PDB file of C-alpha atoms in Angstrom:
ATOM      1  CA  MET A1020      11.738 -18.505 -14.507  1.00  0.00           C
ATOM      2  CA  VAL A1021      13.930 -15.800 -12.615  1.00  0.00           C
ATOM      3  CA  THR A1022      17.516 -16.498 -12.282  1.00  0.00           C
ATOM      4  CA  ALA A1023      20.234 -14.848 -10.557  1.00  0.00           C
ATOM      5  CA  ALA A1024      23.401 -13.913 -12.166  1.00  0.00           C
ATOM      6  CA  ASP A1025      25.294 -15.413  -8.941  1.00  0.00           C
ATOM      7  CA  PRO A1026      23.937 -18.449  -7.587  1.00  0.00           C
ATOM      8  CA  ALA A1027      23.992 -17.428  -3.824  1.00  0.00           C
ATOM      9  CA  CYS A1028      21.543 -14.735  -5.021  1.00  0.00           C
ATOM     10  CA  GLN A1029      19.152 -17.293  -6.303  1.00  0.00           C
ATOM     11  CA  PRO A1030      16.616 -17.284  -3.041  1.00  0.00           C
ATOM     12  CA  VAL A1031      16.119 -13.557  -3.775  1.00  0.00           C
ATOM     13  CA  ALA A1032      15.307 -13.731  -7.144  1.00  0.00           C
ATOM     14  CA  ASP A1033      13.182 -16.716  -6.228  1.00  0.00           C
ATOM     15  CA  LEU A1034      10.788 -14.184  -4.312  1.00  0.00           C
ATOM     16  CA  ARG A1035      10.112 -12.552  -8.042  1.00  0.00           C
ATOM     17  CA  SER A1036       9.719 -16.258  -9.769  1.00  0.00           C
ATOM     18  CA  VAL A1037       6.656 -18.443 -10.744  1.00  0.00           C
ATOM     19  CA  THR A1038       9.028 -21.382 -10.324  1.00  0.00           C
ATOM     20  CA  PRO A1039      10.734 -21.172  -7.198  1.00  0.00           C
ATOM     21  CA  LYS A1040      12.681 -23.479  -5.661  1.00  0.00           C
ATOM     22  CA  HIS A1041      10.182 -23.857  -2.873  1.00  0.00           C
ATOM     23  CA  GLU A1042       6.911 -24.550  -4.259  1.00  0.00           C
ATOM     24  CA  ALA A1043       3.889 -23.002  -2.405  1.00  0.00           C
ATOM     25  CA  THR A1044       0.789 -24.998  -1.584  1.00  0.00           C
ATOM     26  CA  GLY A1045      -1.254 -22.162  -2.062  1.00  0.00           C
ATOM     27  CA  THR A1046      -0.943 -18.545  -2.659  1.00  0.00           C
ATOM     28  CA  ALA A1047      -2.974 -15.196  -2.572  1.00  0.00           C
ATOM     29  CA  TRP A1048      -1.947 -11.630  -3.657  1.00  0.00           C
ATOM     30  CA  ALA A1049      -3.405  -8.445  -2.957  1.00  0.00           C
ATOM     31  CA  SER A1050      -2.706  -4.765  -3.613  1.00  0.00           C
ATOM     32  CA  LEU A1051      -2.512  -2.538  -0.822  1.00  0.00           C
ATOM     33  CA  GLY A1052      -3.716   1.014  -1.227  1.00  0.00           C
ATOM     34  CA  ALA A1053      -1.469   4.262  -0.485  1.00  0.00           C
ATOM     35  CA  GLY A1054      -4.428   5.912   1.345  1.00  0.00           C
ATOM     36  CA  ASP A1055      -4.099   8.674  -0.442  1.00  0.00           C
ATOM     37  CA  GLY A1056      -6.457   7.729  -3.155  1.00  0.00           C
ATOM     38  CA  ALA A1057      -3.466   7.611  -5.468  1.00  0.00           C
ATOM     39  CA  GLY A1058      -3.054   3.758  -5.463  1.00  0.00           C
ATOM     40  CA  GLY A1059       0.261   1.757  -5.904  1.00  0.00           C
ATOM     41  CA  GLY A1060       0.636   1.367  -2.086  1.00  0.00           C
ATOM     42  CA  GLY A1061       2.310  -1.587  -2.342  1.00  0.00           C
ATOM     43  CA  SER A1062       1.373  -5.107  -2.457  1.00  0.00           C
ATOM     44  CA  VAL A1063       1.536  -8.572  -0.318  1.00  0.00           C
ATOM     45  CA  VAL A1064       1.842 -11.943  -1.603  1.00  0.00           C
ATOM     46  CA  LEU A1065       0.914 -14.703   1.204  1.00  0.00           C
ATOM     47  CA  THR A1066       1.919 -18.112   0.538  1.00  0.00           C
ATOM     48  CA  SER A1067       1.959 -21.535   2.658  1.00  0.00           C
ATOM     49  CA  TYR A1068       4.210 -24.470   2.129  1.00  0.00           C
ATOM     50  CA  PRO A1069       4.526 -28.042   2.933  1.00  0.00           C
ATOM     51  CA  GLU A1070       6.217 -28.765   6.397  1.00  0.00           C
ATOM     52  CA  GLY A1071       9.416 -26.969   6.831  1.00  0.00           C
ATOM     53  CA  GLY A1072       9.587 -25.158   3.465  1.00  0.00           C
ATOM     54  CA  ALA A1073       8.888 -21.682   4.985  1.00  0.00           C
ATOM     55  CA  LYS A1074      11.343 -22.180   7.582  1.00  0.00           C
ATOM     56  CA  ALA A1075      13.892 -23.506   4.911  1.00  0.00           C
ATOM     57  CA  TRP A1076      13.276 -20.650   2.535  1.00  0.00           C
ATOM     58  CA  MET A1077      13.866 -18.152   5.486  1.00  0.00           C
ATOM     59  CA  SER A1078      17.092 -19.389   6.201  1.00  0.00           C
ATOM     60  CA  GLU A1079      18.372 -19.262   2.318  1.00  0.00           C
ATOM     61  CA  LEU A1080      16.965 -15.696   2.004  1.00  0.00           C
ATOM     62  CA  ARG A1081      19.110 -14.785   4.960  1.00  0.00           C
ATOM     63  CA  ALA A1082      22.232 -16.200   3.694  1.00  0.00           C
ATOM     64  CA  ALA A1083      21.545 -14.331   0.347  1.00  0.00           C
ATOM     65  CA  VAL A1084      21.013 -11.103   1.658  1.00  0.00           C
ATOM     66  CA  SER A1085      23.791 -11.254   3.721  1.00  0.00           C
ATOM     67  CA  THR A1086      26.238 -12.387   1.034  1.00  0.00           C
ATOM     68  CA  CYS A1087      24.801 -10.426  -1.996  1.00  0.00           C
ATOM     69  CA  LYS A1088      25.056  -7.033  -2.070  1.00  0.00           C
ATOM     70  CA  ASP A1089      25.308  -6.615  -5.836  1.00  0.00           C
ATOM     71  CA  PHE A1090      22.248  -8.163  -7.431  1.00  0.00           C
ATOM     72  CA  VAL A1091      21.816  -8.875 -11.178  1.00  0.00           C
ATOM     73  CA  ALA A1092      18.262 -11.127 -12.143  1.00  0.00           C
ATOM     74  CA  SER A1093      16.723 -11.861 -15.332  1.00  0.00           C
ATOM     75  CA  SER A1094      13.846 -13.401 -16.371  1.00  0.00           C
ATOM     76  CA  GLU A1095      13.026 -15.834 -19.530  1.00  0.00           C
ATOM     77  CA  ARG A1096      10.299 -13.055 -20.340  1.00  0.00           C
ATOM     78  CA  GLY A1097      13.582 -10.896 -21.424  1.00  0.00           C
ATOM     79  CA  TRP A1098      13.897  -8.412 -18.588  1.00  0.00           C
ATOM     80  CA  LYS A1099      17.271  -7.584 -16.373  1.00  0.00           C
ATOM     81  CA  ASP A1100      17.463  -6.152 -13.326  1.00  0.00           C
ATOM     82  CA  ARG A1101      20.326  -4.934 -11.380  1.00  0.00           C
ATOM     83  CA  GLY A1102      20.897  -3.339  -7.890  1.00  0.00           C
ATOM     84  CA  THR A1103      22.168  -3.293  -4.665  1.00  0.00           C
ATOM     85  CA  LEU A1104      20.745  -5.062  -1.596  1.00  0.00           C
ATOM     86  CA  LYS A1105      20.770  -3.850   1.530  1.00  0.00           C
ATOM     87  CA  VAL A1106      19.210  -5.514   4.646  1.00  0.00           C
ATOM     88  CA  SER A1107      16.878  -3.482   6.873  1.00  0.00           C
ATOM     89  CA  PRO A1108      15.698  -4.046  10.519  1.00  0.00           C
ATOM     90  CA  THR A1109      12.393  -5.510  11.134  1.00  0.00           C
ATOM     91  CA  ASP A1110      11.621  -5.094  14.796  1.00  0.00           C
ATOM     92  CA  GLY A1111      11.047  -8.693  15.632  1.00  0.00           C
ATOM     93  CA  LEU A1112       7.772  -9.494  13.056  1.00  0.00           C
ATOM     94  CA  GLY A1113       6.175 -12.739  12.975  1.00  0.00           C
ATOM     95  CA  ASP A1114       7.659 -15.891  13.917  1.00  0.00           C
ATOM     96  CA  GLU A1115      11.100 -14.550  11.983  1.00  0.00           C
ATOM     97  CA  SER A1116      11.039 -11.658   9.331  1.00  0.00           C
ATOM     98  CA  LEU A1117      13.662 -10.449   7.131  1.00  0.00           C
ATOM     99  CA  ALA A1118      13.758  -6.683   5.351  1.00  0.00           C
ATOM    100  CA  PHE A1119      15.905  -5.381   2.448  1.00  0.00           C
ATOM    101  CA  SER A1120      15.938  -3.061  -0.115  1.00  0.00           C
ATOM    102  CA  THR A1121      17.131  -3.163  -3.719  1.00  0.00           C
ATOM    103  CA  VAL A1122      18.333   0.130  -5.219  1.00  0.00           C
ATOM    104  CA  SER A1123      18.539   0.368  -8.968  1.00  0.00           C
ATOM    105  CA  ALA A1124      22.015   0.262 -10.710  1.00  0.00           C
ATOM    106  CA  GLU A1125      20.364   2.142 -13.516  1.00  0.00           C
ATOM    107  CA  ASP A1126      18.311   4.838 -11.643  1.00  0.00           C
ATOM    108  CA  PRO A1127      19.834   5.224  -7.944  1.00  0.00           C
ATOM    109  CA  GLY A1128      16.920   7.024  -6.980  1.00  0.00           C
ATOM    110  CA  LYS A1129      14.513   3.974  -7.804  1.00  0.00           C
ATOM    111  CA  GLY A1130      14.223   0.919  -5.874  1.00  0.00           C
ATOM    112  CA  GLN A1131      12.055  -1.446  -3.664  1.00  0.00           C
ATOM    113  CA  ASP A1132      11.344  -2.528  -0.085  1.00  0.00           C
ATOM    114  CA  MET A1133      10.643  -6.156   0.906  1.00  0.00           C
ATOM    115  CA  THR A1134       9.805  -7.248   3.651  1.00  0.00           C
ATOM    116  CA  ILE A1135       9.198 -11.170   4.390  1.00  0.00           C
ATOM    117  CA  VAL A1136       7.650 -12.255   7.529  1.00  0.00           C
ATOM    118  CA  ARG A1137       6.988 -15.957   8.738  1.00  0.00           C
ATOM    119  CA  THR A1138       4.188 -17.587  10.423  1.00  0.00           C
ATOM    120  CA  ASP A1139       4.058 -21.269  11.036  1.00  0.00           C
ATOM    121  CA  GLY A1140       4.589 -22.499   7.442  1.00  0.00           C
ATOM    122  CA  SER A1141       3.402 -19.128   5.622  1.00  0.00           C
ATOM    123  CA  LEU A1142       5.315 -16.554   4.381  1.00  0.00           C
ATOM    124  CA  ALA A1143       3.854 -12.911   3.983  1.00  0.00           C
ATOM    125  CA  VAL A1144       5.880 -10.995   1.526  1.00  0.00           C
ATOM    126  CA  TYR A1145       5.429  -7.066   1.575  1.00  0.00           C
ATOM    127  CA  LEU A1146       6.631  -4.955  -1.362  1.00  0.00           C
ATOM    128  CA  THR A1147       6.597  -1.428  -1.787  1.00  0.00           C
ATOM    129  CA  SER A1148       8.455   1.050  -4.059  1.00  0.00           C
ATOM    130  CA  SER A1149      11.317   3.053  -2.354  1.00  0.00           C
ATOM    131  CA  GLU A1150       9.416   6.441  -3.452  1.00  0.00           C
ATOM    132  CA  ARG A1151       6.496   5.292  -1.197  1.00  0.00           C
ATOM    133  CA  GLU A1152       6.291   5.298   2.467  1.00  0.00           C
ATOM    134  CA  PRO A1153       6.822   1.442   4.071  1.00  0.00           C
ATOM    135  CA  ILE A1154       4.066  -0.612   4.579  1.00  0.00           C
ATOM    136  CA  PRO A1155       3.517  -0.143   8.419  1.00  0.00           C
ATOM    137  CA  ALA A1156       4.483  -2.832  10.943  1.00  0.00           C
ATOM    138  CA  ALA A1157       1.015  -2.454  12.682  1.00  0.00           C
ATOM    139  CA  LEU A1158      -0.308  -4.084   9.471  1.00  0.00           C
ATOM    140  CA  MET A1159       2.194  -6.967   9.234  1.00  0.00           C
ATOM    141  CA  LYS A1160       1.724  -7.662  13.037  1.00  0.00           C
ATOM    142  CA  THR A1161      -2.067  -8.072  12.487  1.00  0.00           C
ATOM    143  CA  GLN A1162      -1.289 -10.387   9.332  1.00  0.00           C
ATOM    144  CA  HIS A1163       0.328 -12.311  11.385  1.00  0.00           C
ATOM    145  CA  GLU A1164      -2.246 -12.630  14.189  1.00  0.00           C
ATOM    146  CA  ARG A1165      -4.876 -13.500  11.718  1.00  0.00           C
ATOM    147  CA  LEU A1166      -2.615 -16.251  10.176  1.00  0.00           C
ATOM    148  CA  ARG A1167      -1.695 -17.778  13.448  1.00  0.00           C
ATOM    149  CA  GLU A1168      -5.576 -17.414  14.528  1.00  0.00           C
ATOM    150  CA  ALA A1169      -6.716 -19.502  11.017  1.00  0.00           C
ATOM    151  CA  ARG A1170      -4.049 -22.296  11.688  1.00  0.00           C
ATOM    152  CA  LYS A1171      -6.063 -22.873  15.092  1.00  0.00           C
TER     153      LYS A1171
END
């Protein structure tokens, strides 16, 4: 379980938790290559939710990233993460989308970029290190279209 120091930030902490408030009915995870053979391009987690679950979580995430500029989260496993959240544009991906970056308080040169794209009752969460190139929007649009087709 991952817990945010500020309860208003909990939806963001839940993105890293194995026991989030909105429990998925299905999950798939993949590593994305960087294209340069070095690996570590990023990852994507696809999750599906019962009726209204994905939409509710997106609403909660949007509220959290608009109010939680300083973010502190800790895990039952013993790690603690401190950083600053910054909202980024998403250019209208999926049915709705949200992007933000976290900048480490301990090492301001390090952080993560995260984009969440909702397609119907599913969320695709794209994660990259701030040291890497962002995941192309075209890949996210293609995934959105594939999820849409799979629902037909």
